[in-house]
């Protein structure tokens, strides 16, 4: 299927048969998209458990983003994150 998509682009047939090209490209990304969605739902089941069932959408979204991209967040320095939150707006207490 990848070769078909390549040939359609090389021969400029992707413009003539745009729906066929769209179908081929969707078939190519389907396994990746499915795996990503399954990974997100698995993370959601971990993050939103019975104890945190009343979590609102924005907080859930932020928590899922941190959990899914934990490799990136582990590489960040905690001091930089603390300084960022300190400068956002006044808090009740200092972190």
mmCIF file of C-alpha atoms in Angstrom:
data_model
loop_
_atom_site.group_PDB
_atom_site.id
_atom_site.type_symbol
_atom_site.label_atom_id
_atom_site.label_comp_id
_atom_site.label_asym_id
_atom_site.label_seq_id
_atom_site.Cartn_x
_atom_site.Cartn_y
_atom_site.Cartn_z
ATOM 1 C CA UNK A 1 0.000 0.000 0.000
ATOM 2 C CA UNK A 2 2.928 2.302 0.687
ATOM 3 C CA UNK A 3 4.258 1.703 -2.829
ATOM 4 C CA UNK A 4 0.834 2.527 -4.281
ATOM 5 C CA UNK A 5 0.792 5.830 -2.419
ATOM 6 C CA UNK A 6 4.322 6.605 -3.614
ATOM 7 C CA UNK A 7 3.439 5.815 -7.239
ATOM 8 C CA UNK A 8 0.296 7.946 -7.058
ATOM 9 C CA UNK A 9 2.358 10.925 -5.924
ATOM 10 C CA UNK A 10 5.194 10.307 -8.426
ATOM 11 C CA UNK A 11 2.801 10.113 -11.385
ATOM 12 C CA UNK A 12 0.688 13.005 -10.048
ATOM 13 C CA UNK A 13 -2.359 10.716 -10.014
ATOM 14 C CA UNK A 14 -3.036 11.657 -6.390
ATOM 15 C CA UNK A 15 -4.678 14.858 -7.665
ATOM 16 C CA UNK A 16 -6.770 13.017 -10.223
ATOM 17 C CA UNK A 17 -7.834 10.223 -7.876
ATOM 18 C CA UNK A 18 -7.937 12.256 -4.674
ATOM 19 C CA UNK A 19 -10.447 9.999 -2.908
ATOM 20 C CA UNK A 20 -8.403 6.883 -3.680
ATOM 21 C CA UNK A 21 -5.275 8.611 -2.429
ATOM 22 C CA UNK A 22 -7.105 9.704 0.735
ATOM 23 C CA UNK A 23 -8.262 6.131 1.338
ATOM 24 C CA UNK A 24 -4.722 4.799 0.861
ATOM 25 C CA UNK A 25 -3.212 7.352 3.246
ATOM 26 C CA UNK A 26 -5.886 6.641 5.851
ATOM 27 C CA UNK A 27 -5.090 2.931 5.585
ATOM 28 C CA UNK A 28 -1.415 3.704 6.184
ATOM 29 C CA UNK A 29 -1.996 5.745 9.347
ATOM 30 C CA UNK A 30 -4.718 3.518 10.834
ATOM 31 C CA UNK A 31 -2.386 1.220 12.840
ATOM 32 C CA UNK A 32 -0.527 4.164 14.344
ATOM 33 C CA UNK A 33 -3.715 6.041 15.183
ATOM 34 C CA UNK A 34 -5.289 2.965 16.756
ATOM 35 C CA UNK A 35 -2.237 2.297 18.913
ATOM 36 C CA UNK A 36 -2.147 5.932 20.040
ATOM 37 C CA UNK A 37 -5.809 5.887 21.046
ATOM 38 C CA UNK A 38 -5.395 2.602 22.930
ATOM 39 C CA UNK A 39 -2.373 4.033 24.728
ATOM 40 C CA UNK A 40 -4.359 7.127 25.706
ATOM 41 C CA UNK A 41 -7.267 5.071 27.067
ATOM 42 C CA UNK A 42 -4.893 2.867 29.008
ATOM 43 C CA UNK A 43 -3.298 5.952 30.529
ATOM 44 C CA UNK A 44 -6.737 7.383 31.312
ATOM 45 C CA UNK A 45 -7.677 4.230 33.214
ATOM 46 C CA UNK A 46 -4.492 4.594 35.249
ATOM 47 C CA UNK A 47 -4.858 8.318 35.930
ATOM 48 C CA UNK A 48 -8.628 8.458 36.482
ATOM 49 C CA UNK A 49 -9.287 5.795 39.057
ATOM 50 C CA UNK A 50 -12.092 5.578 41.591
ATOM 51 C CA UNK A 51 -10.369 7.986 43.939
ATOM 52 C CA UNK A 52 -10.147 10.666 41.271
ATOM 53 C CA UNK A 53 -13.473 10.018 39.554
ATOM 54 C CA UNK A 54 -14.749 13.589 39.982
ATOM 55 C CA UNK A 55 -11.860 15.025 37.953
ATOM 56 C CA UNK A 56 -12.809 17.765 35.502
ATOM 57 C CA UNK A 57 -11.880 17.633 31.818
ATOM 58 C CA UNK A 58 -9.038 20.174 31.812
ATOM 59 C CA UNK A 59 -7.345 18.635 34.868
ATOM 60 C CA UNK A 60 -7.741 15.156 33.338
ATOM 61 C CA UNK A 61 -6.282 16.395 30.050
ATOM 62 C CA UNK A 62 -3.281 17.952 31.811
ATOM 63 C CA UNK A 63 -2.695 14.831 33.897
ATOM 64 C CA UNK A 64 -2.921 12.552 30.874
ATOM 65 C CA UNK A 65 -0.501 14.727 28.923
ATOM 66 C CA UNK A 66 2.065 14.503 31.718
ATOM 67 C CA UNK A 67 1.542 10.744 32.142
ATOM 68 C CA UNK A 68 1.712 9.906 28.418
ATOM 69 C CA UNK A 69 4.737 12.104 27.771
ATOM 70 C CA UNK A 70 6.504 11.151 31.016
ATOM 71 C CA UNK A 71 9.827 10.593 29.223
ATOM 72 C CA UNK A 72 9.922 14.259 28.243
ATOM 73 C CA UNK A 73 8.773 15.473 31.655
ATOM 74 C CA UNK A 74 11.370 13.358 33.468
ATOM 75 C CA UNK A 75 14.097 15.217 31.586
ATOM 76 C CA UNK A 76 12.893 18.629 32.855
ATOM 77 C CA UNK A 77 14.494 20.197 35.882
ATOM 78 C CA UNK A 78 12.125 20.629 38.839
ATOM 79 C CA UNK A 79 13.582 24.033 39.691
ATOM 80 C CA UNK A 80 12.571 25.400 36.285
ATOM 81 C CA UNK A 81 9.014 24.115 36.740
ATOM 82 C CA UNK A 82 8.764 25.621 40.235
ATOM 83 C CA UNK A 83 10.018 29.003 38.999
ATOM 84 C CA UNK A 84 7.486 28.943 36.157
ATOM 85 C CA UNK A 85 4.603 28.371 38.575
ATOM 86 C CA UNK A 86 5.883 30.988 41.017
ATOM 87 C CA UNK A 87 5.844 33.661 38.305
ATOM 88 C CA UNK A 88 2.381 32.799 36.941
ATOM 89 C CA UNK A 89 0.203 34.483 39.591
ATOM 90 C CA UNK A 90 0.072 34.882 43.350
ATOM 91 C CA UNK A 91 -0.343 31.701 45.373
ATOM 92 C CA UNK A 92 -1.425 31.182 48.954
ATOM 93 C CA UNK A 93 2.017 30.004 49.868
ATOM 94 C CA UNK A 94 5.440 29.631 48.361
ATOM 95 C CA UNK A 95 6.304 26.316 46.727
#
